[in-house]
């Protein structure tokens, strides 16, 4: 789940997440810049794939079923085992590359893919339009035989990726090399969704079933799974059947992914050469990694954290009659844009970035962060001005401030310090908050059913702004407690806009509204931090989607 | 086996069953109390209706007693359901990890005994001297340092500093050394103290005086007579210690990224893989209960006085 309300670290990134951009700038040692292998892949015979690359992940894959893998750790493995119809460029998430589809055309009523011929799955099944159709229908919980939605709840996959396909009415294999996705309406989020949908072998899937797929992945990808000892390692070997992939070339012949949950151990493995790349280095350990002889690569993959405000006077708490007078006062106060703006002016974002994130973060100025396509750099930050904020509260009728509870997921321990700091800043203008911790199930359930407290913390990241807009920003969205007619119109307009440039204009209007209407106290965008060995590995670069891509990476030398 | 012994074993087996059902019930209730599993397993953007449908499909809409009865009925047949993460029978998933954890646990035990016997004997024989003090100091220190700290210190010194052993992982004897040491050292303090106390008691006995009187060397007295008798309380302490050993292994496995039952359990808890959590707790409880049973039975063979008392 990802954009979970509070994205649990576990499933954090899920879905769609991944927005991102290389943060060349952010202060730390820059990304080692080898010649971008992506631009000159295809090793000649003299420099064929060789060696073993070992990668330390912070968790193991949830599963080997790529349609049920949501974390960055698992996606790192999935990306090496499977191909997608189209691929997102590692360095530019608005750029799409050919994959199993050589080309595609878009129209309001359909997307049509021309598929690559001669590709086979690693079990010998041919890749064709039927195979591609199978994978798309599978995440949609549609029966490929009848083309009708699966009714039996026990047979549904319930993939988190399903929500991206709401606009799809049917999927047709026009001929073996032509796939047509029919749309009820245009949805700008569909292309990014398809660019992250692994294509699996359909006959194999039918044979082993949903359960079997959790341990037996069969794809067309650059690597094959040789062995998976859960919580120990997954060993991948080069697929002998290679084709030239625009997204990157396989340059090593073995990849070992090792889940090492303990961060100190992960760093020790990195500094002793046990692994060449390590995921998820905490910011306070970055110096230790450098001192140990490895390089820190910091990378802005557009993850951000904020505290959402009940701004629509709605939700179960407000309407049930069970709310305390204090809660009702908070809900009333938060419905006023002056109050929400005052809260945004009361928090010292720069201090959070320096003290809590050691510079591996950026203060938010709006609902988007650098790397989100909707991010609008021209928006000026809220000034940090507690005095004026207090005055604004007084002017709005709250000279003594008010009380509010903040829901925080226990899965978000990583931002506990941040929320505590925010709490102190808010207290300074008279807004007295209480943190209410909830386990992820209860937390998400309360949010989705509208039973949340007036404030709730989240960590979010999105593949495309559309899901964010539909679920968080639009009035009536499942997780939205904010309603503004103009925002609703823009959110719908960007989704329906086929022209990327015109869509961007609309998205920028959405971004401006997130600043002006402040549906949340937007806090910081934080970076992914990796450790990379200084010797023995070259060419590796972070991926904008936040996982570790092993393509274009060499070992030795 | 005499009838009284058979009765004793049967009674013990019955107790064991009660304990296991109790454990199963507690785990079941605690998991359901901690959160709504349907809500936790599905993406947050799932509509309430879809969450409800999923809950029905999983049987989580049933009253708690019904759910538990269903669970218990299947559990006695070894069916703990299908792992949400692996799509395989939960019990099989857990049992697959037993050899790795057993290897680590036994290595730790061997290390613990190898450290405790010489040190415990030394402390007893040199009672009141600086050597006794040093050993007891070591025991206090060993009891106070948590496994995850000791593990990291060993990694930093031995694996990172000296580059003598691998940092983490499993699969070879070298990989067992550091985690084995941590598990072992964790159990030495208790062992040393029990052994020391027990030896001191044994050395006051007549048969030890007899042994010395017939001219045996102190070394022979220790090895042939004193240790054997002093070891009995140590063995019963070990049975108690199995639970501590098991929980220690969970932490140690995480620090060393060692693929045993502990790693599996931690992952299952964070991933809400309920069938695996239940199967793990069951296997762990069964291990502890069975060890105690075997020990009790062994006592009845070793020491008839115990049999009479029960």
XYZ file of C-alpha atoms in Angstrom, chain A residues 98-472:
375
model
C 10.046 0.931 -25.506
C 10.020 -2.371 -23.659
C 8.092 -5.445 -24.689
C 6.157 -2.974 -26.832
C 8.180 -1.407 -29.611
C 5.749 1.460 -30.076
C 2.364 2.672 -28.955
C -0.307 5.129 -29.930
C -2.734 6.889 -27.646
C -6.238 8.107 -28.324
C -8.988 9.127 -25.902
C -10.752 5.834 -26.450
C -7.791 3.420 -26.592
C -4.081 2.792 -26.237
C -2.616 0.475 -28.846
C 0.722 -1.292 -28.446
C 2.806 -2.865 -31.182
C 4.675 -5.673 -29.499
C 8.203 -6.931 -29.945
C 8.330 -10.233 -31.781
C 10.501 -13.224 -30.957
C 10.544 -12.736 -27.191
C 9.911 -15.802 -25.058
C 9.369 -16.285 -21.367
C 12.062 -18.218 -19.539
C 9.894 -21.356 -19.552
C 9.621 -21.238 -23.335
C 6.161 -19.701 -23.597
C 5.993 -17.114 -26.354
C 5.394 -13.508 -25.433
C 2.477 -12.097 -27.422
C -0.597 -9.917 -27.091
C -2.472 -12.610 -25.174
C 0.314 -12.775 -22.616
C 0.316 -9.004 -22.165
C -3.464 -8.993 -21.901
C -3.315 -11.681 -19.225
C -1.124 -9.594 -16.909
C -3.221 -6.460 -17.268
C -6.459 -8.328 -16.608
C -4.871 -10.127 -13.689
C -4.218 -6.945 -11.712
C -7.691 -5.732 -12.665
C -9.253 -8.888 -11.172
C -10.843 -9.664 -14.518
C -11.209 -13.232 -15.770
C -9.174 -13.470 -19.000
C -11.469 -16.154 -20.412
C -14.751 -14.324 -20.030
C -13.472 -10.770 -19.840
C -15.817 -10.250 -16.892
C -14.812 -9.093 -13.416
C -14.027 -11.904 -11.007
C -16.894 -12.110 -8.527
C -15.542 -14.681 -6.109
C -13.737 -12.725 -3.383
C -11.494 -15.673 -2.652
C -10.159 -15.644 -6.212
C -9.427 -11.939 -6.389
C -5.837 -10.829 -6.395
C -6.662 -7.521 -4.650
C -3.499 -6.003 -6.027
C -2.676 -2.496 -4.960
C -2.035 -1.778 -8.637
C -5.670 -2.378 -9.507
C -6.744 1.163 -8.714
C -4.742 2.547 -11.656
C -6.931 0.744 -14.192
C -10.326 2.253 -13.480
C -10.536 3.789 -16.948
C -9.955 0.490 -18.773
C -13.104 -1.077 -20.201
C -11.526 -4.029 -22.005
C -8.233 -5.372 -23.256
C -8.027 -6.955 -26.688
C -5.375 -9.040 -28.398
C -6.077 -7.708 -31.886
C -3.449 -9.986 -33.328
C -0.388 -11.667 -31.781
C 1.620 -8.465 -31.957
C -1.074 -5.866 -31.391
C -2.584 -5.147 -28.001
C -5.435 -2.725 -27.635
C -6.561 -1.296 -24.309
C -10.040 0.207 -24.626
C -10.846 3.121 -22.383
C -14.064 4.498 -21.006
C -12.266 7.806 -20.543
C -8.730 9.016 -20.917
C -6.659 8.632 -17.757
C -3.292 10.322 -17.648
C -2.125 7.935 -14.946
C -2.516 4.867 -17.128
C 0.713 5.114 -19.116
C 2.884 5.331 -15.969
C 0.894 2.443 -14.492
C 1.489 0.272 -17.551
C 5.166 1.241 -17.460
C 5.454 -0.422 -14.060
C 3.346 -3.515 -14.742
C 5.511 -6.660 -15.008
C 4.357 -9.095 -17.682
C 4.180 -12.685 -16.440
C 3.963 -15.972 -18.317
C 0.220 -16.754 -18.598
C 0.308 -20.530 -18.969
C 2.692 -20.815 -16.067
C 0.414 -18.586 -14.006
C -2.595 -20.717 -14.876
C -0.697 -23.862 -13.921
C 0.704 -22.792 -10.564
C -2.086 -20.383 -9.609
C -1.928 -17.251 -7.499
C -0.347 -19.139 -4.630
C 2.356 -20.760 -6.742
C 3.323 -17.444 -8.262
C 4.398 -16.213 -4.848
C 7.542 -18.312 -5.100
C 7.890 -19.216 -8.794
C 8.349 -16.178 -11.006
C 8.506 -16.662 -14.777
C 9.072 -13.581 -16.894
C 11.024 -12.394 -19.896
C 13.420 -10.221 -17.896
C 17.196 -9.916 -18.095
C 17.690 -12.291 -15.156
C 16.248 -15.584 -13.976
C 15.652 -16.546 -10.388
C 18.075 -19.303 -9.511
C 17.298 -19.550 -5.831
C 15.257 -17.678 -3.256
C 15.918 -18.423 0.375
C 13.529 -15.954 1.962
C 15.132 -13.559 4.433
C 18.571 -14.775 3.339
C 19.144 -14.204 -0.336
C 17.743 -14.268 -3.836
C 20.258 -15.298 -6.447
C 19.603 -14.238 -10.025
C 21.495 -15.493 -13.051
C 21.721 -13.944 -16.464
C 18.939 -14.930 -18.838
C 20.767 -16.497 -21.803
C 18.027 -15.142 -24.018
C 18.849 -11.414 -24.083
C 17.505 -8.631 -26.242
C 18.533 -5.038 -26.350
C 16.567 -3.230 -23.690
C 16.375 0.537 -23.930
C 15.943 0.702 -20.156
C 19.399 -0.752 -19.568
C 21.669 -3.697 -20.173
C 22.541 -6.635 -17.966
C 26.306 -6.344 -17.410
C 26.882 -8.894 -14.656
C 26.084 -12.559 -14.839
C 24.936 -13.063 -11.285
C 23.094 -10.787 -8.921
C 22.616 -11.632 -5.271
C 20.025 -9.633 -3.343
C 20.486 -9.946 0.400
C 17.856 -8.622 2.783
C 19.750 -7.251 5.789
C 17.209 -5.515 8.009
C 19.686 -4.336 10.636
C 21.182 -1.113 9.353
C 24.480 -1.399 11.218
C 25.007 -4.843 9.777
C 24.105 -3.552 6.326
C 26.736 -0.841 6.605
C 29.320 -3.314 7.901
C 28.702 -5.533 4.887
C 29.171 -2.534 2.627
C 32.393 -1.358 4.217
C 33.918 -4.846 4.212
C 33.046 -5.471 0.570
C 30.389 -8.073 1.314
C 27.947 -6.066 -0.767
C 28.509 -3.380 -3.377
C 25.286 -1.411 -2.982
C 23.251 -0.906 0.184
C 19.731 0.437 0.357
C 18.216 2.740 2.994
C 21.123 4.284 4.841
C 19.742 6.410 7.715
C 20.861 10.027 7.445
C 22.653 9.913 10.769
C 24.770 7.009 9.522
C 25.865 8.689 6.297
C 29.068 9.981 7.847
C 29.917 6.512 9.146
C 29.486 5.073 5.675
C 31.815 7.662 4.174
C 34.319 7.087 6.963
C 34.143 3.369 6.298
C 35.279 3.902 2.725
C 32.024 3.841 0.789
C 30.165 6.551 -1.075
C 26.834 8.032 -0.087
C 24.410 8.602 -2.927
C 21.428 10.740 -1.989
C 18.546 10.847 -4.317
C 15.277 12.708 -4.284
C 12.558 10.268 -5.178
C 9.780 12.665 -4.259
C 8.667 11.108 -1.036
C 7.133 13.588 1.317
C 5.528 13.854 4.692
C 2.743 16.085 5.920
C -0.116 16.340 8.384
C -3.541 16.271 6.738
C -6.288 18.454 8.164
C -10.005 17.805 8.274
C -10.978 20.809 6.189
C -14.443 19.911 4.952
C -16.266 19.725 8.298
C -17.100 16.191 7.201
C -16.194 12.676 8.140
C -17.589 10.323 10.692
C -16.085 12.178 13.633
C -17.782 15.439 12.712
C -21.167 13.964 11.872
C -21.570 11.072 14.321
C -22.432 13.192 17.310
C -19.638 11.480 19.268
C -17.113 14.253 18.896
C -16.053 16.164 21.976
C -16.536 19.944 22.028
C -12.782 20.322 21.555
C -12.837 18.103 18.471
C -15.751 20.010 17.021
C -13.921 23.258 17.658
C -10.842 21.917 15.884
C -12.898 20.747 12.902
C -14.590 24.134 12.735
C -11.239 25.942 12.945
C -9.584 23.749 10.323
C -12.355 24.471 7.842
C -10.986 28.022 7.615
C -8.191 28.565 5.159
C -6.633 31.313 7.339
C -6.236 28.810 10.167
C -4.698 26.178 7.896
C -2.325 28.755 6.477
C -1.380 29.884 9.974
C -0.478 26.290 10.857
C 1.747 26.122 7.787
C 3.477 29.322 8.914
C 4.041 28.011 12.418
C 6.312 25.098 11.500
C 10.046 25.620 11.106
C 10.731 23.395 8.099
C 14.318 24.511 7.649
C 15.107 23.458 11.182
C 13.584 20.039 10.547
C 15.641 19.607 7.401
C 18.874 20.551 9.159
C 18.410 18.904 12.513
C 16.336 15.829 11.774
C 17.213 15.055 8.176
C 20.838 16.290 8.189
C 20.154 18.084 4.949
C 18.830 14.999 3.141
C 15.442 16.669 2.645
C 13.775 19.796 1.281
C 11.147 22.020 2.894
C 7.774 21.673 1.196
C 6.160 24.750 -0.336
C 3.094 22.944 -1.696
C 1.601 19.488 -1.942
C 4.326 18.381 -4.362
C 8.094 18.179 -4.060
C 10.903 18.448 -6.615
C 10.683 15.387 -8.795
C 6.893 15.270 -8.898
C 5.863 16.335 -12.365
C 3.262 18.632 -10.835
C 5.825 20.452 -8.675
C 5.780 24.201 -9.356
C 9.111 25.792 -8.410
C 7.711 29.317 -8.614
C 5.587 28.850 -5.512
C 7.067 30.771 -2.606
C 7.475 28.967 0.699
C 5.244 29.820 3.619
C 7.234 32.158 5.813
C 8.155 30.753 9.197
C 6.453 33.390 11.306
C 4.859 32.189 14.552
C 3.847 35.724 15.574
C 1.911 36.337 12.416
C 0.459 32.849 12.593
C -0.809 33.553 16.085
C -2.295 36.834 14.890
C -4.042 35.027 12.049
C -5.531 32.563 14.521
C -6.753 35.477 16.630
C -8.259 37.158 13.591
C -9.997 33.924 12.676
C -11.597 33.811 16.090
C -9.162 31.576 17.974
C -7.126 33.902 20.196
C -6.466 30.998 22.554
C -5.752 28.519 19.796
C -7.469 25.165 19.957
C -6.857 21.506 20.733
C -6.526 18.715 18.193
C -5.467 15.093 18.036
C -2.990 13.927 15.410
C -3.346 10.349 14.186
C 0.063 8.789 13.617
C 0.655 5.271 12.334
C 3.022 3.129 14.381
C 4.399 2.065 11.017
C 5.722 5.608 10.646
C 8.230 5.475 13.466
C 10.675 7.083 11.049
C 8.851 10.399 11.311
C 8.045 10.244 15.024
C 10.720 12.827 15.839
C 9.445 15.096 13.110
C 5.869 14.983 14.359
C 7.067 15.720 17.878
C 8.959 18.765 16.595
C 5.866 19.939 14.721
C 3.839 19.480 17.871
C 6.176 21.811 19.750
C 6.004 24.428 16.993
C 2.210 24.310 16.909
C 2.044 24.655 20.687
C 3.925 27.927 20.328
C 0.919 29.472 18.523
C -1.546 27.945 20.921
C -2.528 24.849 18.956
C -2.259 22.092 21.511
C -2.004 18.700 19.856
C -2.061 15.170 21.191
C -0.513 12.325 19.255
C -2.764 9.296 18.852
C -0.789 6.317 17.673
C -2.534 3.518 15.839
C -1.385 0.298 14.290
C -1.452 0.365 10.499
C -4.717 -1.535 10.059
C -6.608 0.647 12.498
C -4.970 3.771 11.141
C -5.847 3.068 7.521
C -9.301 1.848 8.432
C -10.087 5.014 10.359
C -8.875 7.167 7.516
C -10.765 5.327 4.793
C -14.010 5.307 6.792
C -13.692 8.978 7.731
C -13.359 8.255 11.437
C -10.009 9.966 11.811
C -9.072 12.665 14.236
C -8.868 16.258 12.940
C -5.197 15.833 11.991
C -3.296 12.850 10.617
C 0.300 12.322 9.574
C 1.328 10.592 6.369
C 4.330 9.696 4.270
C 3.447 9.598 0.614
C 4.952 9.076 -2.795
C 3.274 8.566 -6.122
C 4.116 7.236 -9.522
C 1.873 9.876 -11.029
C -0.008 12.820 -9.476
C -3.347 11.455 -10.602
C -3.805 8.953 -7.767
C -2.799 11.662 -5.305
C -5.339 14.028 -6.817
C -8.174 11.526 -6.958
C -7.765 10.042 -3.489
C -6.281 12.852 -1.381
